[in-house]
Every structure is written in structure tokens, then in C-alpha cells.
Tab-separated table of C-alpha atoms and ligand atoms in Angstrom:
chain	number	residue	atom	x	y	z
A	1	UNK	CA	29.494	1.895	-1.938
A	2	UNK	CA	29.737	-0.729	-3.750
A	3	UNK	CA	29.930	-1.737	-7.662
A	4	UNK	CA	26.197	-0.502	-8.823
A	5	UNK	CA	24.931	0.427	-5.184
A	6	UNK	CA	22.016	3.411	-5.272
A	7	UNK	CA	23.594	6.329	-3.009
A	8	UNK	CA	20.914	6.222	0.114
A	9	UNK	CA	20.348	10.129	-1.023
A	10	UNK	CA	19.231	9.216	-4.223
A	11	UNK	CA	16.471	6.945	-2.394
A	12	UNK	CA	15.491	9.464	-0.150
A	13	UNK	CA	16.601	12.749	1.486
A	14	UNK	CA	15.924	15.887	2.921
A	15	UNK	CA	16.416	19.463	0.821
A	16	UNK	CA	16.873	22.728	3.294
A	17	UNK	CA	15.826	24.536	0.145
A	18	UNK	CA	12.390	24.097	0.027
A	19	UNK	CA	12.377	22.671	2.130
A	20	UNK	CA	11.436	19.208	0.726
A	21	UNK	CA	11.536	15.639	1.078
A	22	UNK	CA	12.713	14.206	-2.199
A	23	UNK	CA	11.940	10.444	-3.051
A	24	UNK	CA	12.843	8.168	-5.820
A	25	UNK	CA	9.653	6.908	-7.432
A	26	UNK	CA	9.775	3.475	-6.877
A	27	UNK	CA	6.618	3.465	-9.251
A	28	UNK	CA	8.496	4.309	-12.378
A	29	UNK	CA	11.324	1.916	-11.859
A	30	UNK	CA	13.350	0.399	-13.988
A	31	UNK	CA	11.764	2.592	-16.818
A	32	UNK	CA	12.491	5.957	-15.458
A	33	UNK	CA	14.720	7.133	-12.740
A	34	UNK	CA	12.150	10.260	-11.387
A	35	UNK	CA	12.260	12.285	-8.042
A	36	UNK	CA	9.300	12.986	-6.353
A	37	UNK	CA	9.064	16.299	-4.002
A	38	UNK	CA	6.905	16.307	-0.797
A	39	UNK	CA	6.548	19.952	0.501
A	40	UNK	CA	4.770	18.281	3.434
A	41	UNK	CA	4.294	15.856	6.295
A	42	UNK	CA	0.668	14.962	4.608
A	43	UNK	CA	2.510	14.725	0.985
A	44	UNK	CA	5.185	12.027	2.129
A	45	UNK	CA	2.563	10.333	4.166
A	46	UNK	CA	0.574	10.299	1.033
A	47	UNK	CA	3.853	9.095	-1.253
A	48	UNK	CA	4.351	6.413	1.296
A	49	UNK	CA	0.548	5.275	1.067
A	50	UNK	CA	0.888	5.398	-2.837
A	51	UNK	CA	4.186	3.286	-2.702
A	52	UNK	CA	6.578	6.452	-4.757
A	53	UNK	CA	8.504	5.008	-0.857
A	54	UNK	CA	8.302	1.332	-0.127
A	55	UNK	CA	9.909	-1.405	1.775
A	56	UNK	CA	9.833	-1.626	5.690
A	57	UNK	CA	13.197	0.443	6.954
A	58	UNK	CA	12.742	3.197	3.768
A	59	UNK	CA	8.857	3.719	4.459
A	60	UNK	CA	10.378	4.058	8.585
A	61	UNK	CA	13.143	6.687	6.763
A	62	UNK	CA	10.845	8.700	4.723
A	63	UNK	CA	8.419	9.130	7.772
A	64	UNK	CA	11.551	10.261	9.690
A	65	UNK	CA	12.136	13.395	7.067
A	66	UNK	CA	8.550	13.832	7.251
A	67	UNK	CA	8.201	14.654	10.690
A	68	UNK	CA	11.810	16.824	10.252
A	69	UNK	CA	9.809	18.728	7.421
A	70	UNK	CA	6.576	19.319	9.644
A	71	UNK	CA	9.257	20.715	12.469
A	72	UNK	CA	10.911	22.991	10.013
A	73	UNK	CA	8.213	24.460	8.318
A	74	UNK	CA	6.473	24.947	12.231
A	75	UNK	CA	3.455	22.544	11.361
A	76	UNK	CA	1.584	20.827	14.306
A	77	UNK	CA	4.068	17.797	15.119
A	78	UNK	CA	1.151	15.843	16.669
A	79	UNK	CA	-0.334	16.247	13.366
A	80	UNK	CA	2.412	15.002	11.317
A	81	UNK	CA	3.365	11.942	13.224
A	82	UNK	CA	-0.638	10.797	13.227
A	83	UNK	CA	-0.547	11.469	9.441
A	84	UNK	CA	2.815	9.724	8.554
A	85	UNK	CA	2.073	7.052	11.240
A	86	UNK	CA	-1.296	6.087	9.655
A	87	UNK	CA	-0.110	5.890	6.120
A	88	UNK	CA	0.587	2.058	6.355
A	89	UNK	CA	-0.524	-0.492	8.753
A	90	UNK	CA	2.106	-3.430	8.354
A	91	UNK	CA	5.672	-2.649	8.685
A	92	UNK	CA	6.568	-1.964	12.138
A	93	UNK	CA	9.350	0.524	10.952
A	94	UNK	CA	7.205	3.089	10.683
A	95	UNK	CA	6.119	3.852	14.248
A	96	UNK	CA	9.245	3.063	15.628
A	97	UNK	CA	11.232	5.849	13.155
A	98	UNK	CA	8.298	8.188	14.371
A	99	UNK	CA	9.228	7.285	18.035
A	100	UNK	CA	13.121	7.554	17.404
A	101	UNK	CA	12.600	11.180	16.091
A	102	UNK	CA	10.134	12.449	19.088
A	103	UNK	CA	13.100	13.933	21.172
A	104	UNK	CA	14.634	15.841	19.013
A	105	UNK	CA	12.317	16.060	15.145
A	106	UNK	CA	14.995	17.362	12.805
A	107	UNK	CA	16.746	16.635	9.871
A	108	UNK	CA	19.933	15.929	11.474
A	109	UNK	CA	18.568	13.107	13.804
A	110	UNK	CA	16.407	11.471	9.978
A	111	UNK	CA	19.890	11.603	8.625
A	112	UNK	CA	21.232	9.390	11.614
A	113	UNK	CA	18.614	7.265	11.270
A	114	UNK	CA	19.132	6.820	8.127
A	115	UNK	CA	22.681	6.695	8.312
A	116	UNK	CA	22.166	3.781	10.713
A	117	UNK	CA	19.541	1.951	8.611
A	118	UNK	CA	22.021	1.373	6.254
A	119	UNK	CA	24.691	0.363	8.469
A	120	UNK	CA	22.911	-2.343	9.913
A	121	UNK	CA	22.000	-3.651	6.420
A	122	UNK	CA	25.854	-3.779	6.236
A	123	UNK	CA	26.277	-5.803	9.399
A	124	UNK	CA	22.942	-8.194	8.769
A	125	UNK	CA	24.665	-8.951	5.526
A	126	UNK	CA	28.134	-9.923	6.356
A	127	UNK	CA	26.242	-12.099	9.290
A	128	UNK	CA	23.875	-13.473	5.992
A	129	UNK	CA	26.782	-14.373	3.829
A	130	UNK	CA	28.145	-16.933	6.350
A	131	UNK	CA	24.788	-18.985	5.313
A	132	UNK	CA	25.861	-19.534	1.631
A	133	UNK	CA	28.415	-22.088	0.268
A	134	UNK	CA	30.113	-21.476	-2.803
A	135	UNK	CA	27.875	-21.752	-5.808
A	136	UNK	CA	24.465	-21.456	-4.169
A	137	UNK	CA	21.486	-20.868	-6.484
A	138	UNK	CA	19.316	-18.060	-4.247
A	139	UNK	CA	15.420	-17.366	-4.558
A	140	UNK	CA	14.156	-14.175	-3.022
A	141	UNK	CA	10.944	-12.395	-2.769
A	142	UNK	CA	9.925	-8.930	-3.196
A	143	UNK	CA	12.475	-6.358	-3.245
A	144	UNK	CA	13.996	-6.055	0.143
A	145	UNK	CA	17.509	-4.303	-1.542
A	146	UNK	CA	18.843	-0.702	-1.149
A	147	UNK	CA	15.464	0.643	-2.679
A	148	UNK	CA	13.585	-0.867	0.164
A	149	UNK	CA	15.984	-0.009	2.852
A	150	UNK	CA	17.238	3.331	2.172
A	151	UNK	CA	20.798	2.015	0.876
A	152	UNK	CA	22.327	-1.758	0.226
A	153	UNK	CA	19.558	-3.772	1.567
A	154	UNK	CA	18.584	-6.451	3.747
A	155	UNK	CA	17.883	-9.956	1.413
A	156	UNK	CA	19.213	-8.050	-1.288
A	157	UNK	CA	22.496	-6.953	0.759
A	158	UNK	CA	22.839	-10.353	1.991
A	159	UNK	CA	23.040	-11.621	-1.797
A	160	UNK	CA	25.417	-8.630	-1.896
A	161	UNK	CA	27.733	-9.443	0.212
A	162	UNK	CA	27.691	-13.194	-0.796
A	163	UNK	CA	28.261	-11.783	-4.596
A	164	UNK	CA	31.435	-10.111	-3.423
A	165	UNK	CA	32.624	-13.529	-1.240
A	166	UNK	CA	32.348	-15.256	-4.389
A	167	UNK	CA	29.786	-17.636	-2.960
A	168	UNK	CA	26.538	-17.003	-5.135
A	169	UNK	CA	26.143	-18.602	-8.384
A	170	UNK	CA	22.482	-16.787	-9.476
A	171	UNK	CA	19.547	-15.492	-8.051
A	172	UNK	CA	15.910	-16.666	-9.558
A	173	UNK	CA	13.355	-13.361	-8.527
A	174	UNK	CA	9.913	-14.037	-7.983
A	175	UNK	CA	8.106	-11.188	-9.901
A	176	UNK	CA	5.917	-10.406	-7.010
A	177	UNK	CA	2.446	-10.144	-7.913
A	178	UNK	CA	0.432	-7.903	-8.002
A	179	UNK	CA	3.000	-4.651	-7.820
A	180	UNK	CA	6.184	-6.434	-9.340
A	181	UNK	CA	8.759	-5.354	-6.792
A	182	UNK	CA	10.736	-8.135	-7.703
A	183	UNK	CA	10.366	-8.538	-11.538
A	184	UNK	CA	10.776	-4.189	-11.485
A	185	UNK	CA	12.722	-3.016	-8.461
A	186	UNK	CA	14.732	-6.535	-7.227
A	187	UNK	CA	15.738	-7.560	-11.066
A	188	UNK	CA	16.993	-3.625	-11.443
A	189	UNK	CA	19.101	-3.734	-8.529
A	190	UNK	CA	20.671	-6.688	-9.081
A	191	UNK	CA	21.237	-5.948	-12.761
A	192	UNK	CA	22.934	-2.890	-11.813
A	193	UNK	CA	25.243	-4.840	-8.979
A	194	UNK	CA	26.226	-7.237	-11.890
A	195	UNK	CA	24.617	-10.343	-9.765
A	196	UNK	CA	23.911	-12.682	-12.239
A	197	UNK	CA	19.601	-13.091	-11.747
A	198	UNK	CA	16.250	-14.576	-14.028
A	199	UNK	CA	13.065	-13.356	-13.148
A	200	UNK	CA	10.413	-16.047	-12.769
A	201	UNK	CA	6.368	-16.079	-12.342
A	202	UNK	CA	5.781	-16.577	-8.665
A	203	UNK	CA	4.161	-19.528	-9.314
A	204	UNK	CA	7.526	-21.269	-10.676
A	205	UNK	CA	9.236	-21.085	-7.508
A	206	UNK	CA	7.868	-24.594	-6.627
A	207	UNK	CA	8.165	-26.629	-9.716
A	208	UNK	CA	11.495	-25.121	-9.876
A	209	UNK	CA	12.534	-26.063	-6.021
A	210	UNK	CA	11.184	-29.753	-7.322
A	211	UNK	CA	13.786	-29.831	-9.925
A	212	UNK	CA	16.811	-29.055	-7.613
A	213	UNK	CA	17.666	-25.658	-8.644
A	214	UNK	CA	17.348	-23.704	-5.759
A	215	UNK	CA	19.481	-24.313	-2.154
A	216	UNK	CA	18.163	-21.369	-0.324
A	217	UNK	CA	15.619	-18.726	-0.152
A	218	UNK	CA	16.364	-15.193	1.661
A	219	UNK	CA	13.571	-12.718	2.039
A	220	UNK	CA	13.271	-9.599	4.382
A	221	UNK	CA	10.529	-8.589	6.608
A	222	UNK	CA	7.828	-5.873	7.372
A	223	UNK	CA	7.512	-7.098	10.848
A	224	UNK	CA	8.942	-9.824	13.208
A	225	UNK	CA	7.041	-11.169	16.016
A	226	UNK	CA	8.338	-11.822	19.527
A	227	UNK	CA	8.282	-15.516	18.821
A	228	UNK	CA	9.788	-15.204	15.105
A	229	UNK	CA	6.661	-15.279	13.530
A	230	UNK	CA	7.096	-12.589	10.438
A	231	UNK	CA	5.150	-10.346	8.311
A	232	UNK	CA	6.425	-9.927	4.476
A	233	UNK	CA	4.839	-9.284	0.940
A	234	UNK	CA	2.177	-11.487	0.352
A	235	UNK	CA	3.098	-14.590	-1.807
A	236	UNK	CA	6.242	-15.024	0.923
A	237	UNK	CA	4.354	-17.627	3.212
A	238	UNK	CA	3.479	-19.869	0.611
A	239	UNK	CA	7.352	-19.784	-0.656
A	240	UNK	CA	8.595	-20.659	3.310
A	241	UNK	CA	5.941	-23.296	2.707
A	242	UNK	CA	7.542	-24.842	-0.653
A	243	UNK	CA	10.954	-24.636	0.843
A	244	UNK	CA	9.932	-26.422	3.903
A	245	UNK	CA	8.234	-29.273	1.419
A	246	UNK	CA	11.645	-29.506	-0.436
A	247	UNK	CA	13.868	-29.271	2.494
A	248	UNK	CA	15.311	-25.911	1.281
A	249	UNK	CA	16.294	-23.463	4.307
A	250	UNK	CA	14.084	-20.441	3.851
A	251	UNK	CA	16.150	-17.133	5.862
A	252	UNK	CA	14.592	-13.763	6.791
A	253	UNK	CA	16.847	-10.707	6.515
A	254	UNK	CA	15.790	-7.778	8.648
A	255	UNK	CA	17.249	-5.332	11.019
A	256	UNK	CA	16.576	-4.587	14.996
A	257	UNK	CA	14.087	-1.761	13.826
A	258	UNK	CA	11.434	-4.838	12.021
A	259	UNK	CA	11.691	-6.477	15.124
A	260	UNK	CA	7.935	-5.997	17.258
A	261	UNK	CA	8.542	-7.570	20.502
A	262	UNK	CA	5.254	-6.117	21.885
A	263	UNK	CA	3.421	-8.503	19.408
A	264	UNK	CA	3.423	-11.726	21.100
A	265	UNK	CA	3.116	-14.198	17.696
A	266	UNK	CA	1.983	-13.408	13.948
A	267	UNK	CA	-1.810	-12.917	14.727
A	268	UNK	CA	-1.214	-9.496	15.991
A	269	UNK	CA	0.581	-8.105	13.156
A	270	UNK	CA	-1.801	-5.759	11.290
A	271	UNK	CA	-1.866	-7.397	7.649
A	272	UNK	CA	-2.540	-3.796	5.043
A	273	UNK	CA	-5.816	-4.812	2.859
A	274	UNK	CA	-4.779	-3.008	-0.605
A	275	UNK	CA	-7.016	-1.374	-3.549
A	276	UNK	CA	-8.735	-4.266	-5.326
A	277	UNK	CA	-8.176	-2.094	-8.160
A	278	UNK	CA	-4.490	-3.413	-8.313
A	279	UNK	CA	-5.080	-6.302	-9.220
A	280	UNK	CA	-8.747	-5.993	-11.635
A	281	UNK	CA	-11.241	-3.269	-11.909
A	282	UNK	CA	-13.592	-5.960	-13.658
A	283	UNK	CA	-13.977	-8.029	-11.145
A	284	UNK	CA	-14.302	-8.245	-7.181
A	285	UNK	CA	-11.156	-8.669	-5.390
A	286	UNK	CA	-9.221	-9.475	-2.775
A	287	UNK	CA	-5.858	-7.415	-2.321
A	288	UNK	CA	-3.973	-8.439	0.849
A	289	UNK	CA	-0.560	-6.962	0.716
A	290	UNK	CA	1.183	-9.322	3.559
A	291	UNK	CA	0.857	-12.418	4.620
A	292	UNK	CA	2.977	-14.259	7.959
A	293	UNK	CA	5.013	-16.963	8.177
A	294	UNK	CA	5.009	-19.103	10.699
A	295	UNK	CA	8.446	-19.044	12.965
A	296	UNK	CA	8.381	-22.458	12.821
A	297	UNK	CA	9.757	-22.320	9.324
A	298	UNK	CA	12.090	-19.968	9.509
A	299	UNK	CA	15.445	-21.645	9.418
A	300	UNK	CA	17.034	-18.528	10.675
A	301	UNK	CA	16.640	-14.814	11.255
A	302	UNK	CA	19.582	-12.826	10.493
A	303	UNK	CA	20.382	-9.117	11.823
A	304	UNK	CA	22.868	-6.451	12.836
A	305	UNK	CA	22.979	-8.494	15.978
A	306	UNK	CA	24.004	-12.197	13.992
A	307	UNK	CA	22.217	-15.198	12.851
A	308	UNK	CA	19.234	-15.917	15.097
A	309	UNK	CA	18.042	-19.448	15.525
A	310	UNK	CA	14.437	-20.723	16.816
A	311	UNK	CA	13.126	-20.365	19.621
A	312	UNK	CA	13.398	-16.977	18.706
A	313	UNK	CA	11.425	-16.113	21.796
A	314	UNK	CA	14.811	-15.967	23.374
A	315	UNK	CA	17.779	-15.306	20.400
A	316	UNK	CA	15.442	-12.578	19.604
A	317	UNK	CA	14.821	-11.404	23.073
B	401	MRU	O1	4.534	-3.404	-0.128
B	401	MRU	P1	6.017	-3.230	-0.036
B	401	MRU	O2	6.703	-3.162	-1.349
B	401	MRU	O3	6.371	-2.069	0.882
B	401	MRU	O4	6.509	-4.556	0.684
B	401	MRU	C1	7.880	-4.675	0.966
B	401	MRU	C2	8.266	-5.994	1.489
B	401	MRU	O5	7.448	-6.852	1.745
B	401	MRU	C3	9.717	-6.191	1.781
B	401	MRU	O6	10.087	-7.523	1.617
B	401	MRU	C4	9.978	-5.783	3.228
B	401	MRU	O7	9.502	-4.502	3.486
B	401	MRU	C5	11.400	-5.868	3.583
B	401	MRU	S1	12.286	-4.537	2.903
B	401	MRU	C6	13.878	-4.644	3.423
């Protein structure tokens, strides 16, 4: 690990005495550093549905203990895959960690998974630093760092591992409205990492593009299309939309598992409709939670695999 990096167990884990999943509550960040317990499949599902889990690969991770915890305890595995599987529509991470544990549903295969998770954040990010020259001013979205991945991160590993190449001069963090995961969770992580950061409104991110202070944006991803089309927090499309106005390359992060090659282009991906209550109880709302962005966009996709260029149909393929 390095300098500041959460441990992946303190993110999530399984505990044979219990047994239990335990999960950081990523609703308490930065203000308290709380575990939460899940003494079943139906508790984690519900922790992932309230968001104590978040973040495409860690919400794929947690479902992944889940299932081990339904197989130790002798609960109806059917049961506890349709349970975890339903807890969130959007990030394709979560069926396919249900589908990597059906062989063999135990904690020793979650803890591969996991293992590998953040391995291949490891890999996407050395294959994301080659993208930054020295001094580059980053913008990111959301929080797509070791909190969101189960350990190091995907955008947030990529400004990571550019950090430690001595190629990254600051990082401006859109708050993300309405849950803050970047003002909260991104702004935390970075502090701890020492990576020099300012939080802004989301609606800065333009005026502040206008005025030249920003050569890159790097976001991660709840679900990638076959043709590079890509699902993330909402507020990301209209940021890939502003960097495409100012001629700033806007770069997804993601690994293998976000990729959804069954979905032929972004109007397939399943777009979570949140609690109005999030954002007003006074009022009538609206509360999408993810928007797409269009491939066409997307200067690059970066994972384990390297730095994918359009047409993704086929570097993705
Ligand atoms: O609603 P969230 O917080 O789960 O949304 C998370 C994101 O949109 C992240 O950017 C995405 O999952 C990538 S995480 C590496």
C-alpha cells in the first residue's frame, strides 16, 4: 500500500466469527470512520441499496461476501443472489461478482475476487498515468478511489499513480450532488494520499475549464457499453460535454468487470431512479442517480488490459 491507501479489509470483508460481512459506512465519511455488520445476504443487499457500500467494483465485492455469508450460514443461495442482485440496477459489477461466485460461493473465492479487483485498479492505473504530462491540473467526478473499488481505485488510482510519477500538479473535485461522494469520500481520500485537491460546486467545472485551469478530466464507470458508451454518477455526462466544448480530453477509468458487452450502446444500460427525498422532501423531484455518456466523447477508456481508443466496438471487444 501506498502513502494513505485504505487497507481493502477496512472497506469490506468477511468475519468467520459471526459470521459477518463488515462494511465501512461510506455514509459517515469523512466525519466518522464506522463499521457496519451484515449478519445476512438480505442485510448487505440492504447496506448496498442504502449506499453504507458504494461504487461499481465494491457494490460487485460486497455482493460477493454476501452470497459467501448466505452459503455459510446454509441460507437458500437462489435466494441470496436474487436479493443481492436486485439491490441496484446500474453498475454491471454486481451481477457479474454474483456470476463469478456461482461455482464455488465461499469466502475464499470473495477474497479472490476481491483480491483481483484491486489488482486491476493497480494495472488500469499505471496504463492511466501514461495520459498525464508533468504538471497536469485533473478534474474528476464522484468518488471512483479505493472506497469505491474495494482498495486504490480506478480515477482515483489513476491520479494515484500519476501523484507518485510526479506528473499531477492538483486535482479540482466536483462535490457530486446530491450524495457528495466527491466533496465527502473523493476529497477524504485524496487528503489522506497527500494529493494536493479543492473541492468545487459541480456547476464550476465549466466556468473553470473556460479559464484554462483544467487539462484533463478522469472519471470511472458503473457500466461500459459494447460500443464505449458508459454509465457513471449523474452530473458526469454533462462534464464529458464541457470538456468536449473546451477541447479538454475527458478519460474513463474502469476495469474488465464494468465492461457489459451484452449491451449493445448506452440505451440499454438500466439508469437507478433514486428517493426524491435526497434531494427535497418539500418539493417533487426527480432523482436519477446515472446518466451515459456518449462513446463518442470519450477520448479514451483505460483498463487492466491498456488504454482503449474509439471505436471501442473493437479495442473493447
Ligand atoms: O452511486 P454511487 O456512489 O455508487 O456511484 C458511483 C459512481 O458513479 C462511480 O463513479 C463508479 O461506480 C465508478 S467506481 C470505481
Amino acid at each position: 500500500m501506498g502513502r494513505g491507501d485504505l487497507d481493502p479489509e477496512q472497506i469490506v470483508r468477511f468475519e468467520e466469527v459471526g459470521p459477518a460481512v463488515v462494511l465501512l459506512d461510506q455514509r459517515r465519511l469523512p466525519d466518522e470512520v464506522v463499521d457496519v455488520r451484515c449478519a445476512t445476504a438480505a442485510e448487505v443487499a440492504g447496506a448496498i441499496r442504502d449506499m453504507v457500500v458504494r461504487g461499481a467494483p465494491a457494490i460487485g465485492i460486497a455482493a460477493a461476501y454476501g452470497l459467501a455469508l448466505a452459503a455459510v450460514r446454509g441460507d437458500d443461495l437462489a435466494e441470496a443472489e436474487r436479493v443481492l442482485a436486485s439491490s441496484r440496477p446500474t453498475a454491471v459489477n454486481l451481477p457479474w461478482a454474483l456470476a463469478q461466485m456461482r461455482e464455488q460461493p465461499t469466502p475464499e473465492r470473495a477474497r479472490a475476487l476481491h483480491a483481483q479487483e484491486v489488482e486491476r485498479c493497480r494495472r488500469m492505473a499505471a496504463h492511466a498515468a501514461e495520459l498525464f504530462r508533468p504538471g497536469t491540473r485533473a478534474l474528476t467526478h464522484c468518488n471512483a478511489g479505493g472506497l469505491a473499488t474495494g482498495g486504490y481505485g480506478s480515477a482515483v488510482g489513476a491520479l494515484r499513480a500519476a501523484a507518485e510519477r510526479g506528473l499531477l500538479e492538483r486535482v479540482l473535485v466536483d462535490e457530486t450532488r446530491p450524495l457528495l461522494q466527491g466533496a465527502r469520500l473523493t476529497a477524504w481520500e485524496l487528503e489522506r494520499s497527500g494529493i494536493p485537491h479543492a473541492v468545487i460546486a459541480d456547476s464550476a467545472a465549466g466556468s473553470l475549464m473556460a479559464r484554462g485551469e483544467v487539462d484533463l478530466v478522469v472519471t470511472g464507470a458503473d457500466r461500459i457499453a459494447a460500443n464505449g458508451d458508459t454509465a457513471n454518477k449523474i452530473g458526469t455526462y454533462s462534464l464529458a460535454v464541457l470538456a468536449a466544448h473546451h477541447g479538454i480530453p475527458f478519460y474513463v477509468v474502469a476495469p474488465t468487470s464494468t465492461l457489459d458487452r451484452a449491451t449493445p450502446d448506452g440505451l440499454g444500460i438500466p439508469i437507478e431512479e433514486r428517493d426524491p427525498a435526497e434531494l427535497t422532501t418539500r418539493f417533487p423531484a426527480r432523482n436519477p442517480a446515472f446518466d451515459v455518456t456518449p462513446a463518442a466523447l470519450i477520448a479514451a477508456i483505460v483498463t487492466e488490459d491498456g488504454v482503449h481508443r474509439a471505436p471501442y466496438e473493437e479495442s473493447l471487444a
